[in-house]
Amino acid sequence: MFRARRFRTKLLLFMMAPLLAVQIMMLLAVLRLVQQDVTETATESLSIGVAVAEEYLSARRDQLSNASQVLASDFGLKQSVATDDEATILSVLDNHSRRVGAKVAAIVDLDGDILAANAELPGLDTTLLADADNEELIVKTLMVGNTPHQVFVVPLKAPVTIAWVVLGFTVDTELAARIETLTGLEVSIAVLNDRDREGRSTRAFDPLAPLNTVYTHAAGNDEWLSIHTPFAAHSNDVIVVLQQSMQAVLAPYLSARRNLLLFGAALLILAGAAIAWFSQTVSEPLRVLGKAARQMMSGNYSYRVELESGDEFGRLADSFNAMRTAIADRERHISHYATHDALTDLPNRTRILRDLESVIGSGSLKNSCLSALSIHLNKMAEISSALGHSANDELIKLAAERLRQCSGDRGTVAHIGTNEFAVTLPGLDTNQAIDVAETIQSALEQGNTLGQLNIVLNSVIGVASYPYHAKDANELLRFASVARVEADTGRHKLATYELHCAAQFQRRLRIINDIPSAIRDRQIEVWFQPKARLPDANIVSVECLVRWTHPELGPLSPDDFIPAAESTGSIIDLSRYVLTEACRAARAFSDAGYDICVAVNLSTRDLLDDQIESHVKNTLTKFDVPTGKLILEVTESSIMEDVPTSVAVLERLRSTGIRVSMDDFGTGHSSLAQLRQIPMDELKIDKAFVDTLISDPHNEDIVRTVIRIAHGMKLEVVAEGVEDEESARRLAGMGCERIQGYFLSKPLPIDEFTTWLGNYQPSELSERRSDDRAFALAAANEPLSGVERVISGEK
Ligand code: C2E
Ligand code: CA
Ligand code: CA
């Protein structure tokens, strides 16, 4: 609101300011011109006034001269002067002066004495009369009393000059009034005092101003334009002052100025109103758009900008509305995917957690319960590496669909991790939830058609219930997932959350967390267990096995932490460490004069590590150990994760002279035929078969058969887990090349092992009896366990 108003004000000011400036400038210019014009006209009328006054005074002089000469030529006057008849003289003078308007009339004799006069005359200047000798007429301005008079002196001739006729006319306000009437100006007669140039006049004027020049002069509240001119050519003492009041001069200008100002103000008001209307029209759309933008900012996308105009603002409003719709769509989309998984369009973890919280928080479960399933799809990484990521995505979508079908309207399915789902089942207790879980598992295992393939999806599910197990939404999901991990660790498909689960889960987390520092700080040690050759029982190799005594958790079995290290990837660092220690030991054995190989266990991740080969070679070189002295033990399952890569890696390692041993043989699912493609030199029969060699005749048959087949494949055989001499002798009798087990020694730290080795006395191990029980049992055709599949796969 404030911004819009500011813009409108700015626009208004922006348009008004120049208009105002132009207006004022024009007004000033016009007024100046008018004032100049008025003043010039007044000055001109003063100059004209002077000319008119001069013209009038000159005409008056001529007229009065004539009147004087008429008197001087009067016969009666001449006669009465000649006869010195004063009464007649006075009568003539009186008549005549009244007729012509003279204030003074006199006859002066040639000596300058007054013969007769109708008024007091100051002594006539004799020089004036002397001049008159040669003149027909003398005109002078004289002061009579305080009043200036224009005096005409004419000779009275009979026929020679016998006297002088003098006529005097007052120069007074009457005369000034007459000139005023003629010029229309203020006129006054002033007498200048020669000594101090002070003027006496009815009006104020500047006596020092030059003659016949217009000047301004202040008097009273007014200013006057004035000019003065001599009353007569012969007299500079008496002057005629013509004046005009500036107030009067400027009166028409002032009214013009008032009219102009009024007109300008009216124009400005009109223009202001027009501009205000215009700026309002221009800023209104902006105000509307601003309001709409603020609505949008506050999340209200339903506010439509309505501008009924076809101009740029109208088009802007259309674009704005289009933008509003697009942003609303995009925001809907974004907020949907903030709570949903993009691949399956199922709610994500945040959403399911929020929903659970609101169900639990609403208190609607008072007498009922709520269960949650945590579902993980197994082997998705293998499927992805075999069929590609898009197939993986398709399978996830198929699984999501299956989960939706199985849970129906009993629950909600959420996709909470790459291969992880959750199903919440309101109103279902743990047992009912287990039923749903089993339905889900069998649906996934039924097979899923992906193109031409039918893919079985294996899953692990954990179940937890509220309020039985968990006290809130967060715990419910977490406990279901703890139960799932527990199931996975125990190689089960399904598990319910048990109270001890949490403790085990914590322990596992602790182990995972501490492995890197345990390797760095050498808390994890490498121990050695000997393998002896049959039948002479000489020690030909040692297996390197890790041992970890955790400062708080105590001694940990490799089975406790090796799977954890595999799951986080720290197994790679662990294997490098074991390899280094193995090579260090090999160097030491060799230096001590023993001809002993070292065996190191590798896991899947090691085989897929693209630096494994260079690392193995570098470590051997570092300790100067020949490649022939290193055995790498790999399990069938570790190779099966990625057969082509593992096979290639093992082939390249073998080509350098390193030997490969197949560990735990008999526990996996592959047949010997499948194992044929794997590059190896040695086969280790799992201790599960060796343990019970004597007690279980079936196992003896299996072992014997495996040995025979292995030999057929040009593989040497190691029996692990040999705990007694009898088993060792049996194995020797079966042609087994090597034994390993507690019968020889438990795994020992390097020092103890070195001592053990120094004390070791080999004694020949050969079979005491020569009955061939294996063939007898095989003939009885009893079912075989464990390696049954292995042997049948061989057929
Ligand atoms: P494995 O490679 O099959 O190792 C043989 C296991 O059998 C060892 O258990 C050993 O102590 C045990 N054993 C040896 N002789 C006998 C016997 O006469 N009777 C009985 N009952 N057991 C015997 P351990 O050391 O607990 O190792 C368990 C597994 O941990 C190993 O099985 C191996 O898979 C893994 N492992 C151990 N060290 C490493 C390692 O450095 N790297 C990798 N990747 N895995 C390792
Ligand atoms: Ca092993
Ligand atoms: Ca083994």
mmCIF file with all atom_site columns, C-alpha atoms in Angstrom, residues 2 60 93 250 280 297 349 398 430 447 455 487 505 643 661 688 750 759 781:
data_model
loop_
_atom_site.group_PDB
_atom_site.id
_atom_site.type_symbol
_atom_site.label_atom_id
_atom_site.label_alt_id
_atom_site.label_comp_id
_atom_site.label_asym_id
_atom_site.label_entity_id
_atom_site.label_seq_id
_atom_site.pdbx_PDB_ins_code
_atom_site.Cartn_x
_atom_site.Cartn_y
_atom_site.Cartn_z
_atom_site.occupancy
_atom_site.B_iso_or_equiv
_atom_site.pdbx_formal_charge
_atom_site.auth_seq_id
_atom_site.auth_comp_id
_atom_site.auth_asym_id
_atom_site.auth_atom_id
_atom_site.pdbx_PDB_model_num
ATOM 1  C CA . PHE A 1 2   ? 2.719  2.375   1.090   1.00 0.00 ? 2   PHE A CA 1
ATOM 2  C CA . ARG A 1 60  ? 1.032  81.687  -24.165 1.00 0.00 ? 60  ARG A CA 1
ATOM 3  C CA . LEU A 1 93  ? -3.621 99.975  -17.339 1.00 0.00 ? 93  LEU A CA 1
ATOM 4  C CA . LEU A 1 250 ? 1.293  50.195  -12.453 1.00 0.00 ? 250 LEU A CA 1
ATOM 5  C CA . GLN A 1 280 ? -3.892 7.031   -10.125 1.00 0.00 ? 280 GLN A CA 1
ATOM 6  C CA . MET A 1 297 ? 3.495  -14.682 -0.736  1.00 0.00 ? 297 MET A CA 1
ATOM 7  C CA . ARG A 1 349 ? 8.995  -41.721 6.133   1.00 0.00 ? 349 ARG A CA 1
ATOM 8  C CA . LEU A 1 398 ? 5.827  -54.044 -8.451  1.00 0.00 ? 398 LEU A CA 1
ATOM 9  C CA . THR A 1 430 ? 1.218  -58.307 16.830  1.00 0.00 ? 430 THR A CA 1
ATOM 10 C CA . GLY A 1 447 ? 7.292  -64.213 -8.460  1.00 0.00 ? 447 GLY A CA 1
ATOM 11 C CA . ILE A 1 455 ? 11.683 -62.696 -10.416 1.00 0.00 ? 455 ILE A CA 1
ATOM 12 C CA . ALA A 1 487 ? 15.706 -61.161 11.814  1.00 0.00 ? 487 ALA A CA 1
ATOM 13 C CA . PHE A 1 505 ? 20.939 -53.341 18.068  1.00 0.00 ? 505 PHE A CA 1
ATOM 14 C CA . VAL A 1 643 ? 30.675 -63.801 -10.384 1.00 0.00 ? 643 VAL A CA 1
ATOM 15 C CA . SER A 1 661 ? 41.466 -71.375 -1.523  1.00 0.00 ? 661 SER A CA 1
ATOM 16 C CA . ALA A 1 688 ? 30.771 -78.876 10.110  1.00 0.00 ? 688 ALA A CA 1
ATOM 17 C CA . ILE A 1 750 ? 52.327 -64.066 16.752  1.00 0.00 ? 750 ILE A CA 1
ATOM 18 C CA . ASN A 1 759 ? 58.442 -76.499 19.937  1.00 0.00 ? 759 ASN A CA 1
ATOM 19 C CA . ASN A 1 781 ? 21.973 -95.358 -0.561  1.00 0.00 ? 781 ASN A CA 1
#
